C-alpha positions as protocol buffer text, in pm:
chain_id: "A"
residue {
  index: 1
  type: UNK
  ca { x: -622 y: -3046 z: 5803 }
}
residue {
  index: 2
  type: UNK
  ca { x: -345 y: -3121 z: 6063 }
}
residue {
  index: 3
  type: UNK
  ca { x: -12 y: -3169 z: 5987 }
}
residue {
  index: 4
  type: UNK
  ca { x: -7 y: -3598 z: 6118 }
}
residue {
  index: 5
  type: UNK
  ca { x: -360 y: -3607 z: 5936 }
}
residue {
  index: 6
  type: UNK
  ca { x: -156 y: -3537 z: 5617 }
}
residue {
  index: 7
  type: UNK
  ca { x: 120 y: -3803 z: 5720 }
}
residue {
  index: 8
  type: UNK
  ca { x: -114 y: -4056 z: 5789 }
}
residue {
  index: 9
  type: UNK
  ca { x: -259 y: -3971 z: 5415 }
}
residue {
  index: 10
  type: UNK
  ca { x: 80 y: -4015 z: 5245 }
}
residue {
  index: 11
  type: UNK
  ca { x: 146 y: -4338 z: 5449 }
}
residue {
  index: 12
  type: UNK
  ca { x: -150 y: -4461 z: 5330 }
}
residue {
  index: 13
  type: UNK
  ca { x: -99 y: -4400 z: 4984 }
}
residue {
  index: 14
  type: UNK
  ca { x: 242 y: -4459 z: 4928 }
}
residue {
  index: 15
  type: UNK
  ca { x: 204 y: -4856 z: 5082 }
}
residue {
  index: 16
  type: UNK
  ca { x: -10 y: -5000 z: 4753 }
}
residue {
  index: 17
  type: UNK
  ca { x: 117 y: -4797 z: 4549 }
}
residue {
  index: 18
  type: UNK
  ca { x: 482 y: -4902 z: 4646 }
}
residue {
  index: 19
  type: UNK
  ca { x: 357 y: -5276 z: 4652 }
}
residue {
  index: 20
  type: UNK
  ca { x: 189 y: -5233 z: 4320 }
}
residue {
  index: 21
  type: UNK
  ca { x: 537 y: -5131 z: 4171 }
}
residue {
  index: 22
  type: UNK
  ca { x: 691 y: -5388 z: 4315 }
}
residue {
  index: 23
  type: UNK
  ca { x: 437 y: -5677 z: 4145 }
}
residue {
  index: 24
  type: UNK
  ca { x: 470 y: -5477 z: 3827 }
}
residue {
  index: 25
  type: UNK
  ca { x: 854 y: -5522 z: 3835 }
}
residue {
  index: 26
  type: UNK
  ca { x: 809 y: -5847 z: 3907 }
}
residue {
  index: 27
  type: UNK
  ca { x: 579 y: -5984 z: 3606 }
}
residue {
  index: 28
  type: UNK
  ca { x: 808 y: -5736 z: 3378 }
}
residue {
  index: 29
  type: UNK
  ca { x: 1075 y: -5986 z: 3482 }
}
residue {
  index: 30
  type: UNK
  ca { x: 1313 y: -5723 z: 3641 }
}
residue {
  index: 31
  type: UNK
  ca { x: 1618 y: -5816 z: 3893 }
}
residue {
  index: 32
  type: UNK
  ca { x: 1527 y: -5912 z: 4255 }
}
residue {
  index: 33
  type: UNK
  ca { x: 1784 y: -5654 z: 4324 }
}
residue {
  index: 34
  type: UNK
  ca { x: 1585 y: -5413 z: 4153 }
}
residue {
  index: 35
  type: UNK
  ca { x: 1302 y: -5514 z: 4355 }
}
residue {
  index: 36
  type: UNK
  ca { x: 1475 y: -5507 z: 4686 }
}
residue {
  index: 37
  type: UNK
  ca { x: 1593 y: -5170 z: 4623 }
}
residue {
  index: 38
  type: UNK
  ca { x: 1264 y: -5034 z: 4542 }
}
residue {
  index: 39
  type: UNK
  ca { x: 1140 y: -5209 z: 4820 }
}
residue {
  index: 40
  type: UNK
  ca { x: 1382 y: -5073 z: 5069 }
}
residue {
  index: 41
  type: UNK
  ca { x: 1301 y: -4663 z: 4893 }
}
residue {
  index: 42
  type: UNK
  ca { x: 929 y: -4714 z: 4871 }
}
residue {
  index: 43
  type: UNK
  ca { x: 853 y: -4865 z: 5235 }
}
residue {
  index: 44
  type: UNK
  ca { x: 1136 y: -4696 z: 5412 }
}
residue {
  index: 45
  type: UNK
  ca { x: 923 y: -4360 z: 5276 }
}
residue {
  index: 46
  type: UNK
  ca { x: 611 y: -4522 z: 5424 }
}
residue {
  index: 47
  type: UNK
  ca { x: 803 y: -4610 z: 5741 }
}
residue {
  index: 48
  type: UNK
  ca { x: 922 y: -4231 z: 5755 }
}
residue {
  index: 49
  type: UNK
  ca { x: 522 y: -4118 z: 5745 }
}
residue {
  index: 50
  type: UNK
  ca { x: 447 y: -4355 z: 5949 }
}
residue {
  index: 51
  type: UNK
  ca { x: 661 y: -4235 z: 6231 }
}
residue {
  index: 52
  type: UNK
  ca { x: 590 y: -3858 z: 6229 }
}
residue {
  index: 53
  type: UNK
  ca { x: 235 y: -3910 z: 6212 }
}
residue {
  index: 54
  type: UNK
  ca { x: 297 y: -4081 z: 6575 }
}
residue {
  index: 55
  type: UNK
  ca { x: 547 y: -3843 z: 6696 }
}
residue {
  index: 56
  type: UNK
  ca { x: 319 y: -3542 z: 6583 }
}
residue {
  index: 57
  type: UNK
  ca { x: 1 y: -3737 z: 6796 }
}
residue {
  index: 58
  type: UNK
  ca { x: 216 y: -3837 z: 7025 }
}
residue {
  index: 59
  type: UNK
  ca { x: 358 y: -3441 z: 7097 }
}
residue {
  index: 60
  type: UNK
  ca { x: -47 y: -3344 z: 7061 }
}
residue {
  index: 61
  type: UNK
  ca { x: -160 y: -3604 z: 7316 }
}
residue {
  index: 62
  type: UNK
  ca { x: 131 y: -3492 z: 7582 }
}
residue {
  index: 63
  type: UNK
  ca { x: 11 y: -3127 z: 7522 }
}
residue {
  index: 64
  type: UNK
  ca { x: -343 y: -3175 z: 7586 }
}
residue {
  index: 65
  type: UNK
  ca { x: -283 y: -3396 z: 7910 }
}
residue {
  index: 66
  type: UNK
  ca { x: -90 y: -3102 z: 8033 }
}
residue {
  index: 67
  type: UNK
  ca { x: -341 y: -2861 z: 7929 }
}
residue {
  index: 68
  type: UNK
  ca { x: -571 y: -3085 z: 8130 }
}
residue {
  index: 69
  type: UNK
  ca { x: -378 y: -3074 z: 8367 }
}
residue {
  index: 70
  type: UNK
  ca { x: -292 y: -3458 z: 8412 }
}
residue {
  index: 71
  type: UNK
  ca { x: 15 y: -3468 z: 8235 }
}
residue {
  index: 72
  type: UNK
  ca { x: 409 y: -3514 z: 8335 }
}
residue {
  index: 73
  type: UNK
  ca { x: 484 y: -3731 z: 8636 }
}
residue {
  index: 74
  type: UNK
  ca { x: 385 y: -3543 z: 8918 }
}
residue {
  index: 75
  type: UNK
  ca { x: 394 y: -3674 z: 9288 }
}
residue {
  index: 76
  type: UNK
  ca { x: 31 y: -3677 z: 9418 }
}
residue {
  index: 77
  type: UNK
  ca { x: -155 y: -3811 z: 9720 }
}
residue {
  index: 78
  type: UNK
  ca { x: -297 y: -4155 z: 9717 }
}
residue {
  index: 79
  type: UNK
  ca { x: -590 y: -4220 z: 9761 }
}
residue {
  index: 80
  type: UNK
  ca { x: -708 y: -4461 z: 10110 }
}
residue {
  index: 81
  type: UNK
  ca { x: -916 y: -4742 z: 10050 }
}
């Protein structure tokens, strides 16, 4: 399985789960600063996931354009109507 594959996986997991927490803490009757806190950890670790997923496709997609060879920003000729 590749490496963003995996990212995308623990993004995916970790949003409920961190939303699930937070309605739990929330009918237990816990602080809102509580909450906010473990808001803040749990979707900043989402956000985190989130964001090397992308940057891992993102490094994939720029390597297979230049594999291609249609990649980078090369000076061509253009074409006459």
């Amino acid at each position: 399985m590749k490496q963003s594959t995996k990212y995308w996986i623990y993004a995916l997991i970790i949003n409920p789960i961190t939303t699930l927490v937070i309605m739990y803490m929330y009918n237990a009757g816990f602080n809102l600063l509580n909450l906010i806190g473990v808001g803040i950890i749990g979707y900043g670790i989402f956000l985190y996931f989130v964001v090397q997923a992308i940057r891992i496709d993102t490094k994939a997609r720029q390597a297979y354009k230049a594999k291609k060879g249609k990649g980078g920003k090369k000076g061509g000729k253009k074409k006459k109507r």
